[in-house]
PDB file of N, CA and C in Angstrom:
ATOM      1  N   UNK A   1     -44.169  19.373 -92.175  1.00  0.00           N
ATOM      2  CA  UNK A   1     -43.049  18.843 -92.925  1.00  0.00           C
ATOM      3  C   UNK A   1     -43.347  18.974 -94.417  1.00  0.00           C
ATOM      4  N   UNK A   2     -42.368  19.286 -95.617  1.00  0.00           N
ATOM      5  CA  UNK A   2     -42.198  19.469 -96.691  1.00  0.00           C
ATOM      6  C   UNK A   2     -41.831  18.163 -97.266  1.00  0.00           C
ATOM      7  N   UNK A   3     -43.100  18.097 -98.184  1.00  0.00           N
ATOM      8  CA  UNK A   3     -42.768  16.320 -98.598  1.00  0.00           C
ATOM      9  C   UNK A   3     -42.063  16.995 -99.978  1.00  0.00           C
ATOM     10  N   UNK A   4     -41.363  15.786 -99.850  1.00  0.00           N
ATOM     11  CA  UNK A   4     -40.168  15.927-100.982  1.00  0.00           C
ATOM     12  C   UNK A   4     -40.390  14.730-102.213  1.00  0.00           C
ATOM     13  N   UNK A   5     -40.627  14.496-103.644  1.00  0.00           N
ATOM     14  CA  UNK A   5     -40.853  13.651-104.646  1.00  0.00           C
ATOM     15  C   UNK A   5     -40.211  13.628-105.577  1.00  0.00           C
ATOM     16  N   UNK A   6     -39.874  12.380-105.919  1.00  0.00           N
ATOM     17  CA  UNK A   6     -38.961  11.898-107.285  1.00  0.00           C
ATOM     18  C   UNK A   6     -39.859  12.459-108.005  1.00  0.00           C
ATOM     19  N   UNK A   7     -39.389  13.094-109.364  1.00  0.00           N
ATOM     20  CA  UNK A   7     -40.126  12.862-110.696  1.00  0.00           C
ATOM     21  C   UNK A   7     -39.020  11.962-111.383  1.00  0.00           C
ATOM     22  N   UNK A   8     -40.503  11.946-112.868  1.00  0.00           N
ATOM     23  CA  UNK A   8     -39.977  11.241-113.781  1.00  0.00           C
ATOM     24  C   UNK A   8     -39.461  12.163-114.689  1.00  0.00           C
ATOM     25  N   UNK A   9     -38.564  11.184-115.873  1.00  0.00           N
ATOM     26  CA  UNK A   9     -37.994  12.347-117.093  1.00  0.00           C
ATOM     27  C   UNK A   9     -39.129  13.221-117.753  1.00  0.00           C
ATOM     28  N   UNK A  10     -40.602  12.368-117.999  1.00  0.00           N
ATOM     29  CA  UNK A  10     -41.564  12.841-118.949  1.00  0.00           C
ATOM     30  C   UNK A  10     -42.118  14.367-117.260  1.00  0.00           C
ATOM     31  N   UNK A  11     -41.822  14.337-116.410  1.00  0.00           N
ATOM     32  CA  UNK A  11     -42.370  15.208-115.662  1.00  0.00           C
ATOM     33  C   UNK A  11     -41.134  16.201-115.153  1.00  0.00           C
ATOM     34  N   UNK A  12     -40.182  15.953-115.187  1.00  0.00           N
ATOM     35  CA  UNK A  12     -38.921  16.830-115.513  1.00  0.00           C
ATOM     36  C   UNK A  12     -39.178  17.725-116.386  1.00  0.00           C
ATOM     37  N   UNK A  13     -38.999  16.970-117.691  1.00  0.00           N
ATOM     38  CA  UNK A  13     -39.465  17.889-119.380  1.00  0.00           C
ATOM     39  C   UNK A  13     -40.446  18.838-118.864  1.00  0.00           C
ATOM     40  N   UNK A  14     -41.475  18.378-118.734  1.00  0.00           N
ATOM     41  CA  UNK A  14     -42.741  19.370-118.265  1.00  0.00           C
ATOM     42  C   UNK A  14     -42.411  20.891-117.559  1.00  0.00           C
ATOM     43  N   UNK A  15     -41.658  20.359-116.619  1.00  0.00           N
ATOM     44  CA  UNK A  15     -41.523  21.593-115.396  1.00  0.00           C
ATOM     45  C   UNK A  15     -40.929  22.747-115.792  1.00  0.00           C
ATOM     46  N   UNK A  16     -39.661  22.047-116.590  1.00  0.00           N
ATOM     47  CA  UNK A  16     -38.855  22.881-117.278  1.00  0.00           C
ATOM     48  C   UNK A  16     -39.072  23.860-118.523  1.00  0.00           C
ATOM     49  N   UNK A  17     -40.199  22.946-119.118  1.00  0.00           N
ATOM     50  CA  UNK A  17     -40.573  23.806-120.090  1.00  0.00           C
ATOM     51  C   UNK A  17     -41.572  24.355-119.928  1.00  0.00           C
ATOM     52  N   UNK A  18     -42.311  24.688-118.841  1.00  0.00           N
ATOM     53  CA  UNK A  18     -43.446  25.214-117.898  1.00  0.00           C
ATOM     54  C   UNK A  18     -43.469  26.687-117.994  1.00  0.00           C
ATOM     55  N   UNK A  19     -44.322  27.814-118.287  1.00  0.00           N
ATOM     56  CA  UNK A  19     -43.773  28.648-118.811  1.00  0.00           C
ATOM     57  C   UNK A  19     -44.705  29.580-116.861  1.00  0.00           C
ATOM     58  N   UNK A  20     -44.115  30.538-116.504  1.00  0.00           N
ATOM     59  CA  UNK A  20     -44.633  30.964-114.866  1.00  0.00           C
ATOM     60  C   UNK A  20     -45.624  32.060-115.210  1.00  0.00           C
ATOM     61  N   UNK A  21     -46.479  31.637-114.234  1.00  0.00           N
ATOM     62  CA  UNK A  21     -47.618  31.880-114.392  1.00  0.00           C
ATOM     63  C   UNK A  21     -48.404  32.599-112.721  1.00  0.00           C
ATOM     64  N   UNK A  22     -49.661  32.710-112.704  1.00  0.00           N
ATOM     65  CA  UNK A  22     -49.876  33.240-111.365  1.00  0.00           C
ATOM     66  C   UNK A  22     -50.345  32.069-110.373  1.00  0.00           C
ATOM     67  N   UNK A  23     -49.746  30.540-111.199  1.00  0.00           N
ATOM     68  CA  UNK A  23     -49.953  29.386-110.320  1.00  0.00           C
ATOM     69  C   UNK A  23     -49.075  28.404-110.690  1.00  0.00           C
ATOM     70  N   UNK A  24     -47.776  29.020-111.531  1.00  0.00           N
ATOM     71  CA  UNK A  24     -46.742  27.841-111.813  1.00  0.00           C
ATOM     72  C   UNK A  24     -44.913  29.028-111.198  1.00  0.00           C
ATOM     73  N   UNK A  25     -44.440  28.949-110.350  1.00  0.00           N
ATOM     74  CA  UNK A  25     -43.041  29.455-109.734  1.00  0.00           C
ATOM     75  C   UNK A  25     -41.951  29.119-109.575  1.00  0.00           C
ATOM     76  N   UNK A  26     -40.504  29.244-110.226  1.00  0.00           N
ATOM     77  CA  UNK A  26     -39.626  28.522-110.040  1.00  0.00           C
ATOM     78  C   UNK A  26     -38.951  29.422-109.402  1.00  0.00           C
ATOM     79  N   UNK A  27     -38.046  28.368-108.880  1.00  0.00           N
ATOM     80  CA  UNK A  27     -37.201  29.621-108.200  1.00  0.00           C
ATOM     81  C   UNK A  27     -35.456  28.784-107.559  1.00  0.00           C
ATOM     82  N   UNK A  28     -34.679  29.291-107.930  1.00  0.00           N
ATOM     83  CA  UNK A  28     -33.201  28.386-107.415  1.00  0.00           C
ATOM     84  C   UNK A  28     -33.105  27.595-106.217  1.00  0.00           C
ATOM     85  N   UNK A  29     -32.307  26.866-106.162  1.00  0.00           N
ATOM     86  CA  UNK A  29     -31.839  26.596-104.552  1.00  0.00           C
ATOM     87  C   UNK A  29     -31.439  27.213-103.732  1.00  0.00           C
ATOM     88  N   UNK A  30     -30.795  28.490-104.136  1.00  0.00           N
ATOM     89  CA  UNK A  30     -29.847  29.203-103.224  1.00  0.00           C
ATOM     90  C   UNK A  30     -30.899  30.439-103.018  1.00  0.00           C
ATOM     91  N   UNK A  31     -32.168  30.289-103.427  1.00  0.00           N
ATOM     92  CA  UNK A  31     -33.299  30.862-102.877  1.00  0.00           C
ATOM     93  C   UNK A  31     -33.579  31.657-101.382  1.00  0.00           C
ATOM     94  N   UNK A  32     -32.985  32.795-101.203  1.00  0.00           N
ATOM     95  CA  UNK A  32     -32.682  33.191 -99.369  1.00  0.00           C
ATOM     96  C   UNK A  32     -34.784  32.900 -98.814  1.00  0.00           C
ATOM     97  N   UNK A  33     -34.629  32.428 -97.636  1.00  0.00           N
ATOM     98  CA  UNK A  33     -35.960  32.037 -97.213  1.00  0.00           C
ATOM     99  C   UNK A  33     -36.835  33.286 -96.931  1.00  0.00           C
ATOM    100  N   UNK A  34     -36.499  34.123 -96.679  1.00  0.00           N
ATOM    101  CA  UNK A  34     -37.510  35.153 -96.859  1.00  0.00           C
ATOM    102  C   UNK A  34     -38.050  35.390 -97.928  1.00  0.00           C
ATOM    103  N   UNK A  35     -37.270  34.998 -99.120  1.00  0.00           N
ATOM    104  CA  UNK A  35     -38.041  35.426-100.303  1.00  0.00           C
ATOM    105  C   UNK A  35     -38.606  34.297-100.874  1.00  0.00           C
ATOM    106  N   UNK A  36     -38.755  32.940-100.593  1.00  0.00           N
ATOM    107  CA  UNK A  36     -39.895  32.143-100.537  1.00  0.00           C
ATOM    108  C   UNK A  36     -40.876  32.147-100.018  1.00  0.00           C
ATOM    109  N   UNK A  37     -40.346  32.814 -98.330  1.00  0.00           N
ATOM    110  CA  UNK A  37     -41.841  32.860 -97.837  1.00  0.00           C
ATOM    111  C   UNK A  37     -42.831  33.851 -98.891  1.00  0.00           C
ATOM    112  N   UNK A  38     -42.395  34.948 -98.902  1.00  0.00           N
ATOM    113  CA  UNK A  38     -43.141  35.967 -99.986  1.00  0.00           C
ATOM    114  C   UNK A  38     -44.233  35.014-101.134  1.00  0.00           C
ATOM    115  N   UNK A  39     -43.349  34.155-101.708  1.00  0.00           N
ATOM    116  CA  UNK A  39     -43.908  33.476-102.798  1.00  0.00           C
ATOM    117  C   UNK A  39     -44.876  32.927-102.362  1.00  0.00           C
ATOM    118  N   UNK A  40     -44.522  31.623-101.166  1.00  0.00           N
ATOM    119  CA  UNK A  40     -45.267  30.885-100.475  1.00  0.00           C
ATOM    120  C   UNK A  40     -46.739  31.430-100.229  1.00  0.00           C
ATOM    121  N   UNK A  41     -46.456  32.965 -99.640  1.00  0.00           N
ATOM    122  CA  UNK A  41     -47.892  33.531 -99.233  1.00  0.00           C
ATOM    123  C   UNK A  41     -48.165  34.152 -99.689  1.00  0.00           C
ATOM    124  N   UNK A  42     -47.581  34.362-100.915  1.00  0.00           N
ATOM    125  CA  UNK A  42     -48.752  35.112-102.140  1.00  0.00           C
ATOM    126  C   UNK A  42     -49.638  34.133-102.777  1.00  0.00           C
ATOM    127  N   UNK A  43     -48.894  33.036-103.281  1.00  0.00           N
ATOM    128  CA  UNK A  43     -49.798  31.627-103.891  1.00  0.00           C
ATOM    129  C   UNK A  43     -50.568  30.922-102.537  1.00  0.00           C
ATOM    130  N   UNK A  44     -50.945  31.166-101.579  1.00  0.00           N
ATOM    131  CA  UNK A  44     -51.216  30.661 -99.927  1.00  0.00           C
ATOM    132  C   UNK A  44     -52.564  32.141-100.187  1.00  0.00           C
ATOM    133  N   UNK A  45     -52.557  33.450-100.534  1.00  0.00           N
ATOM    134  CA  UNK A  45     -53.421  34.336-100.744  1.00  0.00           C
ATOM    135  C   UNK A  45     -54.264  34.284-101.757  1.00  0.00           C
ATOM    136  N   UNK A  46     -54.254  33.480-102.909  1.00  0.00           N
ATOM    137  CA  UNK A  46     -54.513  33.719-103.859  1.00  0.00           C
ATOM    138  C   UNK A  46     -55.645  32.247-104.106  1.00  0.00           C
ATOM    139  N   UNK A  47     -55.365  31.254-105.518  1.00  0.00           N
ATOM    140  CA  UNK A  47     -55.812  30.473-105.437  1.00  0.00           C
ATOM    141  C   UNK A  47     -54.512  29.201-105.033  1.00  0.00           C
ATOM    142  N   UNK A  48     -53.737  29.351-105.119  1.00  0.00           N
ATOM    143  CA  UNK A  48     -52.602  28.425-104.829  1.00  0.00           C
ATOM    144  C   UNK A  48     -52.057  28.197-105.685  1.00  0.00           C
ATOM    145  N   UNK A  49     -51.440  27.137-106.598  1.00  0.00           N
ATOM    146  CA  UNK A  49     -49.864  26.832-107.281  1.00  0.00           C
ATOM    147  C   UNK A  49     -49.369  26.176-106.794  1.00  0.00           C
ATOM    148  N   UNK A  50     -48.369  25.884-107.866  1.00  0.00           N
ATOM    149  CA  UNK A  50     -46.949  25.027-108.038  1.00  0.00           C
ATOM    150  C   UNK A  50     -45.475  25.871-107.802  1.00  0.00           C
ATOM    151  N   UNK A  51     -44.711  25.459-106.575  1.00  0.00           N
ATOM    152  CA  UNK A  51     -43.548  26.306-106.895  1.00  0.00           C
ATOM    153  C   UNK A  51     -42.447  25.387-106.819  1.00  0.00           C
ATOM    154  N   UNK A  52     -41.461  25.587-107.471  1.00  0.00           N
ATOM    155  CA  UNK A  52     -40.544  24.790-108.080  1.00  0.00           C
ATOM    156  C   UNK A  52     -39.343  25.113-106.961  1.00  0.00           C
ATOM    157  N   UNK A  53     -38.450  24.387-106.584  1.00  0.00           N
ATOM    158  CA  UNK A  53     -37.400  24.972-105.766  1.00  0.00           C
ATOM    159  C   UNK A  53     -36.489  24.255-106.307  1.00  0.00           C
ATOM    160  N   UNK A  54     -35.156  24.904-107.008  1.00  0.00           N
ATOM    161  CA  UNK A  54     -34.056  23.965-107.069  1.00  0.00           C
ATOM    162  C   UNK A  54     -33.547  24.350-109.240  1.00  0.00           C
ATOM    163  N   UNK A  55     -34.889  25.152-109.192  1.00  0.00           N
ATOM    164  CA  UNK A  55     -34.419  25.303-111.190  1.00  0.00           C
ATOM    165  C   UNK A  55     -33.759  26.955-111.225  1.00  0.00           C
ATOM    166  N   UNK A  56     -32.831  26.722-111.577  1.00  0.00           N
ATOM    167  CA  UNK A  56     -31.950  27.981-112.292  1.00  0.00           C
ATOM    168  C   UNK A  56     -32.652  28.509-113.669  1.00  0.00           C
ATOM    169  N   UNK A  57     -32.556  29.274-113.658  1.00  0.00           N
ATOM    170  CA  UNK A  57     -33.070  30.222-115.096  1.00  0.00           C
ATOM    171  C   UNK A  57     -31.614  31.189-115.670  1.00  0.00           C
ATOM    172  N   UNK A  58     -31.245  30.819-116.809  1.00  0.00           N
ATOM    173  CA  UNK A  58     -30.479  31.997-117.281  1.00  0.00           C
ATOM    174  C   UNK A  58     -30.564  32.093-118.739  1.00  0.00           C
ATOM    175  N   UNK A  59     -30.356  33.317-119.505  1.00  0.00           N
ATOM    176  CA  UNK A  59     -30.135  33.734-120.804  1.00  0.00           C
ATOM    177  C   UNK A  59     -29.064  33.296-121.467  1.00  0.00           C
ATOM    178  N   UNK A  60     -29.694  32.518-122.649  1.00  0.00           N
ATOM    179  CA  UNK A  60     -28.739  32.015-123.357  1.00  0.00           C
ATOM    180  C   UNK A  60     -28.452  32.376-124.960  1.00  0.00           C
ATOM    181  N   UNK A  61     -27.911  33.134-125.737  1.00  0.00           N
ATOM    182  CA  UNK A  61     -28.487  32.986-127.177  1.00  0.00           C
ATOM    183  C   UNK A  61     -29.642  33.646-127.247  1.00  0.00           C
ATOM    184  N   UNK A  62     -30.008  34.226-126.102  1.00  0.00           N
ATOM    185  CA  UNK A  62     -31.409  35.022-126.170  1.00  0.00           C
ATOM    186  C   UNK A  62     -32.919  34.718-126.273  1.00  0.00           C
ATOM    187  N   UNK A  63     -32.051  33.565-125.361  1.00  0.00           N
ATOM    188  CA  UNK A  63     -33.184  31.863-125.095  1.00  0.00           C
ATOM    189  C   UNK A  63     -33.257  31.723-123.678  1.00  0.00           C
ATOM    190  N   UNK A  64     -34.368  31.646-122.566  1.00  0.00           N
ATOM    191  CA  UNK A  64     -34.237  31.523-121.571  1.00  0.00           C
ATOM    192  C   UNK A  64     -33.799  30.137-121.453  1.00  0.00           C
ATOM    193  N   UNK A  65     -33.111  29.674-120.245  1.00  0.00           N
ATOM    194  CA  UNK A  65     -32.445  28.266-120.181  1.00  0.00           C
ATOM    195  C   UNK A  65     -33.101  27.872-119.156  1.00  0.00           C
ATOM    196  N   UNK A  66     -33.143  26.595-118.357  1.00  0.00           N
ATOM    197  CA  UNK A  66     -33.326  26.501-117.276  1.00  0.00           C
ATOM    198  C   UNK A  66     -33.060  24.776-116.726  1.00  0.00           C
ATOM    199  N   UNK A  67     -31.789  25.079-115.529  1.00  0.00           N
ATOM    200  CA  UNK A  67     -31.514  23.933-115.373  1.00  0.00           C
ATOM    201  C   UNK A  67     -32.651  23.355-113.858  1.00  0.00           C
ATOM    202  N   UNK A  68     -32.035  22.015-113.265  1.00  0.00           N
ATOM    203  CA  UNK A  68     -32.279  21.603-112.113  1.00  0.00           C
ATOM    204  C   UNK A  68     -31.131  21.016-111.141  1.00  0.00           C
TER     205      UNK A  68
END
């Protein structure tokens, strides 16, 4: 089972402004599951990570954005 956790605002801020890395992953909600698993078992191959499910990324002003 996939435990699921409140954050706080000061750990919101964080995530969002989290810049991805080869142990930090965001990735939408509408995320098709095959292409999590991919993620899942590349960071599962590697040393492991953080992957984010549920943050949108888009170009803004020529500013990456990113909601939740």
């Amino acid at each position: 089972m996939v435990e699921i956790l409140q954050i706080d605002p000061e750990d919101f801020a964080e995530v969002i402004s989290s810049e991805e890395s080869h142990f930090l992953d965001v990735k939408a909600r509408d995320i098709k599951p095959a292409s999590l698993s991919k993620t899942v078992s590349a960071f599962a191959n590697t040393a492991g990570g953080e992957i984010y499910v549920g943050v949108s990324e888009a170009w803004q002003n020529g500013k990456k954005q990113r909601t939740w």
